[in-house]
Amino acid sequence: MFLEARGIGKSFGGEDVLRGVDLSVAQQTTLSILGRSGCGKTTLLKIVAGLIAPDAGQVLLRGIDITNLPPQRRHILYLYQEPLLFPHLDAFDNVAFGLRLRDRPEPEVREATETMLAELDLSEQRHKMPHQLSGGQRQRVAFGRALAINPALLLLDEPFSSLDSETRGSMQQLFKRIAARHAITSIFVTHNLKESILMGDAIAHMRDGALHTYATKEAFVQDPGSGVAEEMEFWDGLRFQ
């Protein structure tokens, strides 16, 4: 398995946030993790990224234990809910930042950045500053900066939660296309039921500090604890006269 977390436990102030959590992600797939706010989804992502140390358990990437490695040595990239762009850099230089940090030759940086901007339909915005971009455009720039350095694993923490429904839908489709094109391995965290089904090749549900992973989407839909039945009952119960 490409990524594994085994027996992850974490407490804050005497409260158990994660209780023996196991997860696995196959290469070139996206695992959706669904759960309510405060259930521990973000804590789990930060442990995988190395931003928080677990109280128990281990994280393995490509079979290698990375539990005690610092974030910069994991080749894992964490994307927050809000796109954290450098306000003094335009879209082009934000995307190019990671490549330049790795001392890539400038012609290679420019070619890779132009290609990424074109893939993300941002070529015409290349010289705009972050404050001149829409929310969706800022998120695309953040994606471009992340993908340009070719991380082993991409962690997405409710990346579209601040977008309006139309922009959110277009970003979901864009990410799926980019993920397929670049063979991305990722974990996508969301509290949105529909989004979890749409974005994941596999689905897991976090509640009460435990994570349950489903073998198929059908198994997730049929589980009474997933919330799908209640959602369907709501829509079936609407009657328009």
Coordinates of N, CA and C in Angstrom, one line a residue:
M1 N 0.9 -1.2 0.0 CA 0.0 0.0 0.0 C 0.9 1.2 0.0
F2 N 0.5 2.3 -0.7 CA 1.3 3.5 -0.9 C 1.4 4.2 0.4
L3 N 0.3 4.5 1.1 CA 0.3 5.2 2.4 C -0.5 4.3 3.4
E4 N 0.0 4.2 4.6 CA -0.7 3.5 5.7 C -0.5 4.3 7.0
A5 N -1.6 4.4 7.7 CA -1.5 4.9 9.1 C -2.0 3.7 10.0
R6 N -1.3 3.4 11.0 CA -1.6 2.3 11.9 C -1.8 2.7 13.3
G7 N -3.0 2.5 13.9 CA -3.2 2.7 15.3 C -2.9 4.2 15.8
I8 N -3.3 5.1 14.9 CA -3.0 6.5 15.3 C -3.9 7.0 16.4
G9 N -3.3 7.5 17.5 CA -4.0 8.0 18.6 C -3.6 9.4 18.9
K10 N -4.5 10.3 19.3 CA -4.1 11.7 19.7 C -5.2 12.2 20.6
S11 N -4.6 12.9 21.7 CA -5.5 13.5 22.7 C -5.1 15.0 22.9
F12 N -6.0 15.8 23.2 CA -5.8 17.2 23.5 C -6.5 17.5 24.8
G13 N -5.8 18.0 25.8 CA -6.4 18.3 27.0 C -7.2 17.2 27.7
G14 N -6.7 16.0 27.5 CA -7.3 14.8 28.1 C -8.5 14.3 27.3
E15 N -8.8 14.9 26.2 CA -9.9 14.4 25.3 C -9.3 13.6 24.2
D16 N -9.8 12.4 24.0 CA -9.3 11.6 22.9 C -10.0 12.1 21.6
V17 N -9.1 12.6 20.7 CA -9.6 13.0 19.4 C -9.5 11.9 18.3
L18 N -8.4 11.2 18.4 CA -8.3 10.0 17.5 C -8.0 8.8 18.3
R19 N -8.7 7.7 18.0 CA -8.6 6.5 18.8 C -8.3 5.3 17.9
G20 N -7.0 5.0 17.8 CA -6.5 3.8 17.1 C -6.9 3.8 15.6
V21 N -6.7 5.0 15.0 CA -7.2 5.1 13.6 C -6.2 4.4 12.6
D22 N -6.8 3.6 11.7 CA -6.1 3.0 10.7 C -6.6 3.5 9.3
L23 N -5.7 3.7 8.4 CA -6.1 4.1 7.0 C -5.1 3.6 6.0
S24 N -5.5 3.4 4.8 CA -4.6 3.1 3.7 C -5.1 3.8 2.5
V25 N -4.1 4.2 1.6 CA -4.4 4.8 0.4 C -3.6 4.2 -0.7
A26 N -4.2 3.7 -1.7 CA -3.5 3.1 -2.9 C -2.9 4.2 -3.7
Q27 N -1.8 3.9 -4.4 CA -1.2 4.8 -5.3 C -2.1 5.3 -6.4
Q28 N -2.1 6.6 -6.7 CA -2.8 7.2 -7.8 C -4.3 7.1 -7.6
T29 N -4.7 7.1 -6.3 CA -6.2 7.2 -6.0 C -6.4 8.3 -4.9
T30 N -7.7 8.7 -4.8 CA -8.1 9.7 -3.8 C -9.0 9.0 -2.8
L31 N -8.6 9.1 -1.5 CA -9.4 8.7 -0.4 C -10.2 9.9 0.1
S32 N -11.5 9.8 0.1 CA -12.3 10.9 0.7 C -12.6 10.5 2.2
I33 N -12.4 11.4 3.1 CA -12.7 11.2 4.5 C -13.9 12.2 4.8
L34 N -15.0 11.6 5.1 CA -16.2 12.4 5.5 C -16.3 12.5 7.0
G35 N -16.7 13.6 7.5 CA -17.0 13.7 8.9 C -17.4 15.2 9.3
R36 N -18.1 15.3 10.4 CA -18.5 16.6 10.9 C -17.3 17.4 11.4
S37 N -17.5 18.7 11.5 CA -16.5 19.6 12.0 C -16.2 19.2 13.4
G38 N -14.9 19.1 13.7 CA -14.4 18.8 15.1 C -14.3 17.3 15.3
C39 N -14.5 16.5 14.3 CA -14.4 15.0 14.6 C -13.0 14.5 14.5
G40 N -12.0 15.3 14.1 CA -10.6 14.8 14.1 C -10.0 14.7 12.7
K41 N -10.8 15.0 11.7 CA -10.3 14.9 10.3 C -9.0 15.7 10.1
T42 N -9.0 16.9 10.5 CA -7.9 17.8 10.3 C -6.7 17.3 11.1
T43 N -6.9 16.9 12.3 CA -5.8 16.3 13.1 C -5.2 15.2 12.5
L44 N -6.0 14.3 11.9 CA -5.4 13.1 11.2 C -4.5 13.6 10.0
L45 N -5.0 14.5 9.2 CA -4.2 15.0 8.1 C -2.9 15.6 8.6
K46 N -3.0 16.4 9.6 CA -1.7 17.0 10.1 C -0.7 16.0 10.7
I47 N -1.2 14.9 11.2 CA -0.3 13.9 11.6 C 0.4 13.2 10.4
V48 N -0.4 12.9 9.4 CA 0.2 12.4 8.2 C 1.2 13.3 7.6
A49 N 0.9 14.6 7.6 CA 1.8 15.6 7.0 C 3.0 15.9 7.9
G50 N 3.0 15.4 9.2 CA 4.1 15.7 10.1 C 4.0 17.0 10.8
L51 N 2.8 17.6 10.8 CA 2.7 18.9 11.4 C 2.3 18.8 12.9
I52 N 1.8 17.6 13.2 CA 1.4 17.2 14.6 C 2.0 15.8 14.9
A53 N 2.5 15.6 16.0 CA 3.0 14.2 16.4 C 1.9 13.4 17.0
P54 N 1.7 12.2 16.6 CA 0.7 11.3 17.3 C 1.2 10.9 18.6
D55 N 0.2 10.6 19.5 CA 0.5 10.0 20.8 C 0.8 8.5 20.7
A56 N 0.2 7.9 19.6 CA 0.4 6.5 19.4 C 0.3 6.2 17.9
G57 N 0.9 5.1 17.5 CA 0.7 4.7 16.1 C 1.9 5.1 15.2
Q58 N 1.8 4.8 13.9 CA 2.8 5.1 13.0 C 2.3 5.4 11.6
V59 N 3.0 6.1 10.8 CA 2.7 6.5 9.4 C 3.7 5.9 8.5
L60 N 3.3 5.2 7.5 CA 4.3 4.6 6.5 C 3.9 5.1 5.1
L61 N 5.0 5.5 4.4 CA 4.8 5.9 3.0 C 5.7 5.1 2.2
R62 N 5.1 4.4 1.2 CA 5.9 3.4 0.4 C 6.6 2.3 1.3
G63 N 5.9 2.0 2.4 CA 6.5 1.0 3.3 C 7.5 1.5 4.3
I64 N 7.9 2.7 4.2 CA 8.9 3.3 5.1 C 8.2 4.1 6.2
D65 N 8.7 3.9 7.4 CA 8.1 4.5 8.6 C 8.6 6.0 8.6
I66 N 7.6 6.9 8.4 CA 8.0 8.4 8.4 C 7.4 9.1 9.6
T67 N 7.0 8.3 10.6 CA 6.3 8.9 11.8 C 7.1 10.0 12.4
N68 N 8.4 9.9 12.5 CA 9.3 10.8 13.2 C 10.0 11.8 12.2
L69 N 9.7 11.7 10.9 CA 10.4 12.6 10.0 C 9.7 14.0 10.0
P70 N 10.5 15.0 9.9 CA 10.0 16.4 9.8 C 9.2 16.6 8.5
P71 N 8.2 17.5 8.5 CA 7.4 17.7 7.3 C 8.2 17.9 6.0
Q72 N 9.3 18.6 6.1 CA 10.0 19.0 4.8 C 10.7 17.7 4.2
R73 N 10.8 16.6 4.9 CA 11.4 15.4 4.4 C 10.4 14.4 4.0
R74 N 9.1 14.7 4.1 CA 8.1 13.7 3.8 C 7.6 13.7 2.3
H75 N 7.9 14.7 1.6 CA 7.4 14.9 0.2 C 5.9 14.8 0.2
I76 N 5.3 15.3 1.2 CA 3.8 15.4 1.3 C 3.4 16.8 1.4
L77 N 2.4 17.2 0.7 CA 2.0 18.6 0.6 C 0.5 18.8 1.2
Y78 N 0.4 19.7 2.1 CA -0.9 19.9 2.8 C -1.5 21.2 2.2
L79 N -2.8 21.1 1.7 CA -3.5 22.3 1.2 C -4.6 22.6 2.2
Y80 N -4.6 23.9 2.7 CA -5.6 24.3 3.7 C -6.9 24.7 3.1
Q81 N -7.9 25.0 3.9 CA -9.2 25.4 3.5 C -9.1 26.7 2.7
E82 N -8.3 27.6 3.1 CA -8.1 28.9 2.4 C -6.7 28.8 1.6
P83 N -6.7 29.2 0.4 CA -5.4 29.2 -0.4 C -4.4 30.2 0.2
L84 N -3.3 29.7 0.7 CA -2.3 30.6 1.3 C -1.3 30.9 0.3
L85 N -1.6 32.0 -0.4 CA -0.7 32.5 -1.5 C 0.2 33.6 -0.9
F86 N 1.4 33.8 -1.5 CA 2.2 34.9 -1.1 C 1.6 36.2 -1.7
P87 N 1.2 37.1 -0.9 CA 0.5 38.3 -1.4 C 1.4 39.2 -2.2
H88 N 2.7 39.1 -2.1 CA 3.6 40.0 -2.8 C 4.0 39.4 -4.2
L89 N 3.5 38.2 -4.5 CA 3.9 37.5 -5.7 C 2.7 37.4 -6.6
D90 N 2.8 37.5 -7.9 CA 1.7 37.3 -8.8 C 1.5 35.8 -9.0
A91 N 0.4 35.5 -9.8 CA 0.1 34.1 -10.0 C 1.2 33.2 -10.5
F92 N 1.9 33.8 -11.5 CA 3.0 33.0 -12.1 C 4.1 32.7 -11.0
D93 N 4.5 33.7 -10.3 CA 5.6 33.5 -9.3 C 5.1 32.7 -8.1
N94 N 3.8 32.7 -7.8 CA 3.4 31.8 -6.8 C 3.5 30.3 -7.2
V95 N 3.1 30.1 -8.4 CA 3.2 28.7 -8.9 C 4.7 28.3 -9.1
A96 N 5.5 29.2 -9.5 CA 6.9 28.9 -9.7 C 7.7 28.8 -8.4
F97 N 7.2 29.2 -7.3 CA 7.9 29.4 -6.1 C 8.6 28.1 -5.6
G98 N 7.9 27.0 -5.6 CA 8.5 25.7 -5.1 C 9.6 25.2 -6.0
L99 N 9.5 25.5 -7.3 CA 10.5 25.0 -8.3 C 11.8 25.8 -8.1
R100 N 11.6 27.1 -7.9 CA 12.8 28.0 -7.7 C 13.4 27.7 -6.3
L101 N 12.6 27.3 -5.3 CA 13.2 27.0 -4.0 C 14.1 25.7 -4.1
R102 N 13.8 24.9 -5.1 CA 14.6 23.7 -5.3 C 15.7 23.9 -6.4
D103 N 15.9 25.1 -6.7 CA 17.1 25.5 -7.6 C 17.0 24.9 -9.0
R104 N 15.8 24.8 -9.5 CA 15.6 24.3 -10.8 C 16.1 25.4 -11.8
P105 N 16.7 25.0 -12.9 CA 17.1 26.0 -13.9 C 15.9 26.9 -14.3
E106 N 16.1 28.2 -14.5 CA 15.1 29.1 -14.8 C 14.3 28.8 -16.1
P107 N 14.9 28.4 -17.2 CA 14.1 28.0 -18.3 C 13.2 26.8 -18.0
E108 N 13.6 25.9 -17.2 CA 12.7 24.8 -16.8 C 11.6 25.2 -15.9
V109 N 11.9 26.2 -15.0 CA 10.9 26.8 -14.2 C 9.8 27.4 -15.0
R110 N 10.2 28.3 -15.9 CA 9.3 29.0 -16.7 C 8.4 28.1 -17.6
E111 N 9.0 27.1 -18.2 CA 8.2 26.1 -19.0 C 7.2 25.4 -18.2
A112 N 7.7 24.9 -17.0 CA 6.8 24.1 -16.2 C 5.6 24.9 -15.7
T113 N 5.9 26.2 -15.3 CA 4.9 27.1 -14.7 C 3.9 27.5 -15.8
E114 N 4.4 27.8 -17.0 CA 3.5 28.1 -18.1 C 2.5 27.0 -18.4
T115 N 3.1 25.8 -18.4 CA 2.3 24.6 -18.7 C 1.2 24.4 -17.6
M116 N 1.6 24.5 -16.4 CA 0.7 24.4 -15.3 C -0.4 25.4 -15.3
L117 N -0.1 26.7 -15.6 CA -1.1 27.7 -15.7 C -2.1 27.4 -16.8
A118 N -1.6 26.9 -17.9 CA -2.5 26.6 -19.0 C -3.4 25.5 -18.6
E119 N -2.9 24.5 -18.0 CA -3.8 23.3 -17.5 C -4.9 23.8 -16.6
L120 N -4.6 24.8 -15.8 CA -5.5 25.3 -14.8 C -6.3 26.5 -15.4
D121 N -6.2 26.8 -16.7 CA -6.9 27.9 -17.3 C -6.7 29.2 -16.6
L122 N -5.4 29.4 -16.3 CA -4.9 30.6 -15.6 C -3.9 31.5 -16.4
S123 N -3.7 31.1 -17.7 CA -2.7 31.8 -18.4 C -2.9 33.3 -18.5
E124 N -4.2 33.7 -18.6 CA -4.5 35.2 -18.8 C -4.4 35.9 -17.4
Q125 N -4.3 35.1 -16.3 CA -4.2 35.7 -15.0 C -2.8 35.6 -14.4
R126 N -1.8 35.3 -15.3 CA -0.4 35.0 -14.8 C 0.2 36.2 -14.1
H127 N -0.1 37.4 -14.5 CA 0.5 38.6 -13.9 C -0.4 39.2 -12.8
K128 N -1.5 38.6 -12.5 CA -2.4 39.2 -11.4 C -1.9 38.8 -10.0
M129 N -2.1 39.8 -9.1 CA -1.7 39.5 -7.7 C -2.9 38.8 -7.0
P130 N -2.6 38.1 -5.9 CA -3.7 37.3 -5.3 C -4.9 38.1 -5.0
H131 N -4.8 39.3 -4.6 CA -6.0 40.1 -4.3 C -6.9 40.5 -5.5
Q132 N -6.3 40.3 -6.7 CA -7.0 40.6 -7.9 C -7.7 39.3 -8.5
L133 N -7.5 38.2 -7.8 CA -8.1 36.9 -8.3 C -9.3 36.6 -7.6
S134 N -10.2 35.8 -8.2 CA -11.4 35.3 -7.5 C -11.0 34.2 -6.6
G135 N -12.0 33.8 -5.7 CA -11.7 32.7 -4.8 C -11.3 31.4 -5.5
G136 N -12.0 31.1 -6.6 CA -11.7 29.9 -7.4 C -10.3 30.0 -8.0
Q137 N -10.0 31.2 -8.6 CA -8.7 31.4 -9.2 C -7.6 31.2 -8.2
R138 N -7.8 31.8 -7.0 CA -6.7 31.6 -5.9 C -6.5 30.2 -5.6
Q139 N -7.6 29.4 -5.5 CA -7.5 28.0 -5.2 C -6.8 27.2 -6.3
R140 N -7.0 27.6 -7.5 CA -6.3 27.0 -8.7 C -4.8 27.3 -8.6
V141 N -4.5 28.6 -8.3 CA -3.1 28.9 -8.1 C -2.4 28.1 -7.1
A142 N -3.1 27.9 -5.9 CA -2.6 27.0 -4.9 C -2.4 25.6 -5.3
F143 N -3.3 25.1 -6.1 CA -3.2 23.8 -6.7 C -1.9 23.7 -7.6
G144 N -1.8 24.7 -8.4 CA -0.7 24.7 -9.4 C 0.6 24.8 -8.6
R145 N 0.7 25.5 -7.6 CA 2.0 25.6 -6.8 C 2.3 24.2 -6.2
A146 N 1.2 23.6 -5.7 CA 1.4 22.2 -5.1 C 1.8 21.2 -6.1
L147 N 1.2 21.2 -7.2 CA 1.4 20.1 -8.2 C 2.7 20.3 -9.0
A148 N 3.2 21.6 -9.0 CA 4.4 21.9 -9.8 C 5.6 21.1 -9.2
I149 N 5.6 20.9 -7.9 CA 6.8 20.2 -7.3 C 6.6 18.7 -7.2
N150 N 5.5 18.2 -7.8 CA 5.3 16.8 -7.9 C 5.4 16.1 -6.5
P151 N 4.5 16.4 -5.6 CA 4.6 15.7 -4.3 C 4.1 14.3 -4.4
A152 N 4.7 13.5 -3.4 CA 4.3 12.1 -3.4 C 2.8 11.9 -3.0
L153 N 2.4 12.8 -2.1 CA 1.0 12.7 -1.6 C 0.5 14.1 -1.4
L154 N -0.8 14.3 -1.7 CA -1.5 15.6 -1.6 C -2.6 15.5 -0.6
L155 N -2.6 16.3 0.4 CA -3.6 16.3 1.5 C -4.4 17.6 1.3
L156 N -5.7 17.4 1.2 CA -6.7 18.5 0.9 C -7.7 18.6 2.1
D157 N -7.6 19.7 2.8 CA -8.4 19.9 4.0 C -9.6 20.8 3.6
E158 N -10.7 20.3 3.2 CA -11.9 21.1 2.9 C -11.5 22.2 1.9
P159 N -10.9 21.9 0.8 CA -10.3 23.0 0.0 C -11.4 23.8 -0.7
F160 N -12.6 23.4 -0.9 CA -13.6 24.2 -1.6 C -14.7 24.7 -0.7
S161 N -14.5 24.6 0.6 CA -15.6 24.9 1.5 C -16.0 26.4 1.5
S162 N -15.1 27.3 1.1 CA -15.4 28.7 1.1 C -15.9 29.2 -0.2
L163 N -16.1 28.3 -1.2 CA -16.5 28.7 -2.5 C -18.0 28.6 -2.6
D164 N -18.6 29.4 -3.5 CA -20.0 29.3 -3.8 C -20.2 28.0 -4.5
S165 N -21.5 27.5 -4.6 CA -21.8 26.2 -5.1 C -21.4 26.0 -6.5
E166 N -21.6 27.0 -7.4 CA -21.2 26.9 -8.8 C -19.7 26.7 -8.9
T167 N -18.9 27.6 -8.3 CA -17.5 27.6 -8.3 C -17.0 26.3 -7.7
R168 N -17.6 25.8 -6.6 CA -17.2 24.6 -6.0 C -17.4 23.4 -6.9
G169 N -18.5 23.4 -7.6 CA -18.7 22.3 -8.6 C -17.6 22.3 -9.7
S170 N -17.3 23.5 -10.2 CA -16.3 23.5 -11.3 C -14.9 23.1 -10.8
M171 N -14.6 23.5 -9.5 CA -13.3 23.1 -8.9 C -13.2 21.6 -8.6
Q172 N -14.3 21.0 -8.3 CA -14.4 19.6 -8.1 C -14.0 18.8 -9.4
Q173 N -14.6 19.3 -10.5 CA -14.4 18.6 -11.8 C -13.0 18.9 -12.2
L174 N -12.5 20.1 -12.0 CA -11.1 20.4 -12.4 C -10.1 19.6 -11.6
F175 N -10.3 19.4 -10.3 CA -9.4 18.6 -9.5 C -9.4 17.1 -10.0
K176 N -10.6 16.6 -10.3 CA -10.6 15.2 -10.8 C -9.9 15.1 -12.1
R177 N -10.0 16.0 -13.0 CA -9.2 16.0 -14.3 C -7.7 16.1 -14.1
I178 N -7.3 17.0 -13.2 CA -5.9 17.2 -12.9 C -5.3 16.0 -12.2
A179 N -6.1 15.4 -11.3 CA -5.6 14.2 -10.5 C -5.4 13.1 -11.5
A180 N -6.3 12.9 -12.4 CA -6.2 11.8 -13.4 C -5.0 12.0 -14.3
R181 N -4.8 13.3 -14.8 CA -3.7 13.6 -15.7 C -2.4 13.4 -15.1
H182 N -2.3 13.8 -13.8 CA -1.0 13.8 -13.1 C -0.8 12.6 -12.2
A183 N -1.7 11.6 -12.2 CA -1.6 10.4 -11.4 C -1.4 10.7 -10.0
I184 N -2.2 11.6 -9.4 CA -2.1 12.1 -8.1 C -2.6 11.1 -7.0
T185 N -1.9 11.0 -6.0 CA -2.4 10.2 -4.8 C -2.8 11.2 -3.7
S186 N -4.0 11.1 -3.2 CA -4.4 12.2 -2.3 C -5.4 11.7 -1.3
I187 N -5.5 12.5 -0.2 CA -6.6 12.4 0.8 C -7.4 13.6 0.8
F188 N -8.7 13.5 0.6 CA -9.6 14.7 0.4 C -10.6 14.7 1.6
V189 N -10.4 15.6 2.5 CA -11.3 15.7 3.7 C -12.4 16.7 3.4
T190 N -13.7 16.3 3.8 CA -14.8 17.1 3.6 C -15.9 16.8 4.6
H191 N -16.8 17.8 4.9 CA -18.0 17.5 5.7 C -19.2 17.3 4.8
N192 N -19.0 17.4 3.5 CA -20.1 17.4 2.6 C -20.3 16.0 2.0
L193 N -21.4 15.5 2.2 CA -21.7 14.1 1.8 C -21.6 13.9 0.3
K194 N -22.2 14.7 -0.4 CA -22.1 14.6 -1.9 C -20.7 14.7 -2.4
E195 N -20.0 15.6 -1.8 CA -18.6 15.8 -2.3 C -17.7 14.6 -2.0
S196 N -18.0 14.0 -0.8 CA -17.2 12.8 -0.5 C -17.3 11.7 -1.5
I197 N -18.6 11.5 -2.0 CA -18.8 10.5 -2.9 C -18.2 10.9 -4.3
L198 N -18.4 12.1 -4.7 CA -17.9 12.6 -6.0 C -16.4 12.5 -6.1
M199 N -15.7 12.9 -5.0 CA -14.2 13.1 -5.1 C -13.4 11.8 -4.9
G200 N -14.0 10.9 -4.1 CA -13.2 9.8 -3.7 C -13.3 8.5 -4.6
D201 N -12.1 7.9 -4.8 CA -12.1 6.6 -5.4 C -12.5 5.6 -4.3
A202 N -12.1 5.9 -3.0 CA -12.5 5.2 -1.9 C -13.1 6.2 -0.8
I203 N -13.9 5.7 0.1 CA -14.5 6.6 1.1 C -14.3 6.1 2.5
A204 N -14.0 7.0 3.4 CA -14.0 6.6 4.8 C -14.8 7.6 5.6
H205 N -15.4 7.2 6.7 CA -16.2 8.1 7.5 C -15.6 8.1 8.9
M206 N -15.4 9.4 9.4 CA -14.8 9.5 10.8 C -15.9 10.0 11.7
R207 N -16.1 9.3 12.8 CA -17.0 9.7 13.9 C -16.5 9.1 15.2
D208 N -16.7 9.9 16.2 CA -16.3 9.5 17.6 C -14.8 9.1 17.7
G209 N -14.0 9.8 16.9 CA -12.5 9.5 17.0 C -12.1 8.2 16.2
A210 N -13.0 7.6 15.6 CA -12.6 6.3 14.8 C -12.9 6.5 13.3
L211 N -12.2 5.8 12.5 CA -12.3 5.9 11.1 C -12.8 4.6 10.5
H212 N -13.9 4.6 9.8 CA -14.4 3.4 9.1 C -14.2 3.6 7.6
T213 N -13.5 2.7 7.0 CA -13.2 2.7 5.5 C -14.1 1.7 4.8
Y214 N -14.7 2.1 3.7 CA -15.7 1.2 3.0 C -15.0 0.6 1.8
A215 N -15.3 -0.7 1.6 CA -14.7 -1.4 0.5 C -15.1 -0.8 -0.9
T216 N -16.4 -0.4 -0.9 CA -16.9 0.2 -2.2 C -17.8 1.4 -1.8
K217 N -18.1 2.2 -2.8 CA -19.1 3.3 -2.6 C -20.4 2.8 -2.3
E218 N -20.8 1.6 -2.9 CA -22.1 1.0 -2.6 C -22.2 0.7 -1.1
A219 N -21.1 0.2 -0.5 CA -21.2 -0.2 0.9 C -21.3 1.1 1.7
F220 N -20.7 2.2 1.3 CA -20.9 3.4 2.0 C -22.3 3.9 1.9
V221 N -22.9 3.9 0.8 CA -24.3 4.3 0.6 C -25.3 3.5 1.4
Q222 N -25.0 2.2 1.5 CA -25.9 1.3 2.2 C -25.7 1.3 3.7
D223 N -24.7 1.9 4.2 CA -24.4 1.9 5.7 C -25.4 2.9 6.3
P224 N -26.2 2.5 7.3 CA -27.1 3.4 7.9 C -26.4 4.6 8.6
G225 N -25.1 4.4 9.0 CA -24.4 5.4 9.7 C -23.8 6.5 8.8
S226 N -23.8 6.2 7.5 CA -23.2 7.2 6.6 C -23.9 8.5 6.4
G227 N -25.2 8.5 6.6 CA -26.0 9.7 6.4 C -26.7 9.7 5.1
V228 N -26.4 8.8 4.2 CA -26.9 8.8 2.8 C -28.4 8.6 2.9
A229 N -28.9 7.6 3.7 CA -30.3 7.3 3.7 C -31.1 8.6 4.2
E230 N -30.6 9.3 5.2 CA -31.4 10.5 5.6 C -31.4 11.5 4.5
E231 N -30.3 11.7 3.8 CA -30.3 12.6 2.7 C -31.3 12.3 1.6
M232 N -31.4 11.0 1.3 CA -32.3 10.6 0.2 C -33.7 10.7 0.7
E233 N -34.0 10.5 2.0 CA -35.3 10.6 2.5 C -35.8 12.1 2.5
F234 N -34.8 13.0 2.7 CA -35.2 14.4 2.7 C -35.7 14.8 1.3
W235 N -34.9 14.4 0.3 CA -35.2 14.8 -1.1 C -36.5 14.1 -1.6
D236 N -36.6 12.8 -1.2 CA -37.8 12.0 -1.6 C -39.1 12.6 -0.9
G237 N -38.9 13.2 0.3 CA -40.0 13.8 1.0 C -40.5 15.1 0.5
L238 N -39.7 15.7 -0.4 CA -40.2 17.0 -0.9 C -41.2 16.8 -2.0
R239 N -42.3 17.5 -1.9 CA -43.4 17.4 -2.9 C -43.7 18.8 -3.3
F240 N -43.6 19.0 -4.6 CA -43.9 20.3 -5.1 C -45.2 20.3 -5.8
Q241 N -46.1 21.2 -5.4 CA -47.4 21.2 -5.9 C -47.5 22.1 -7.1

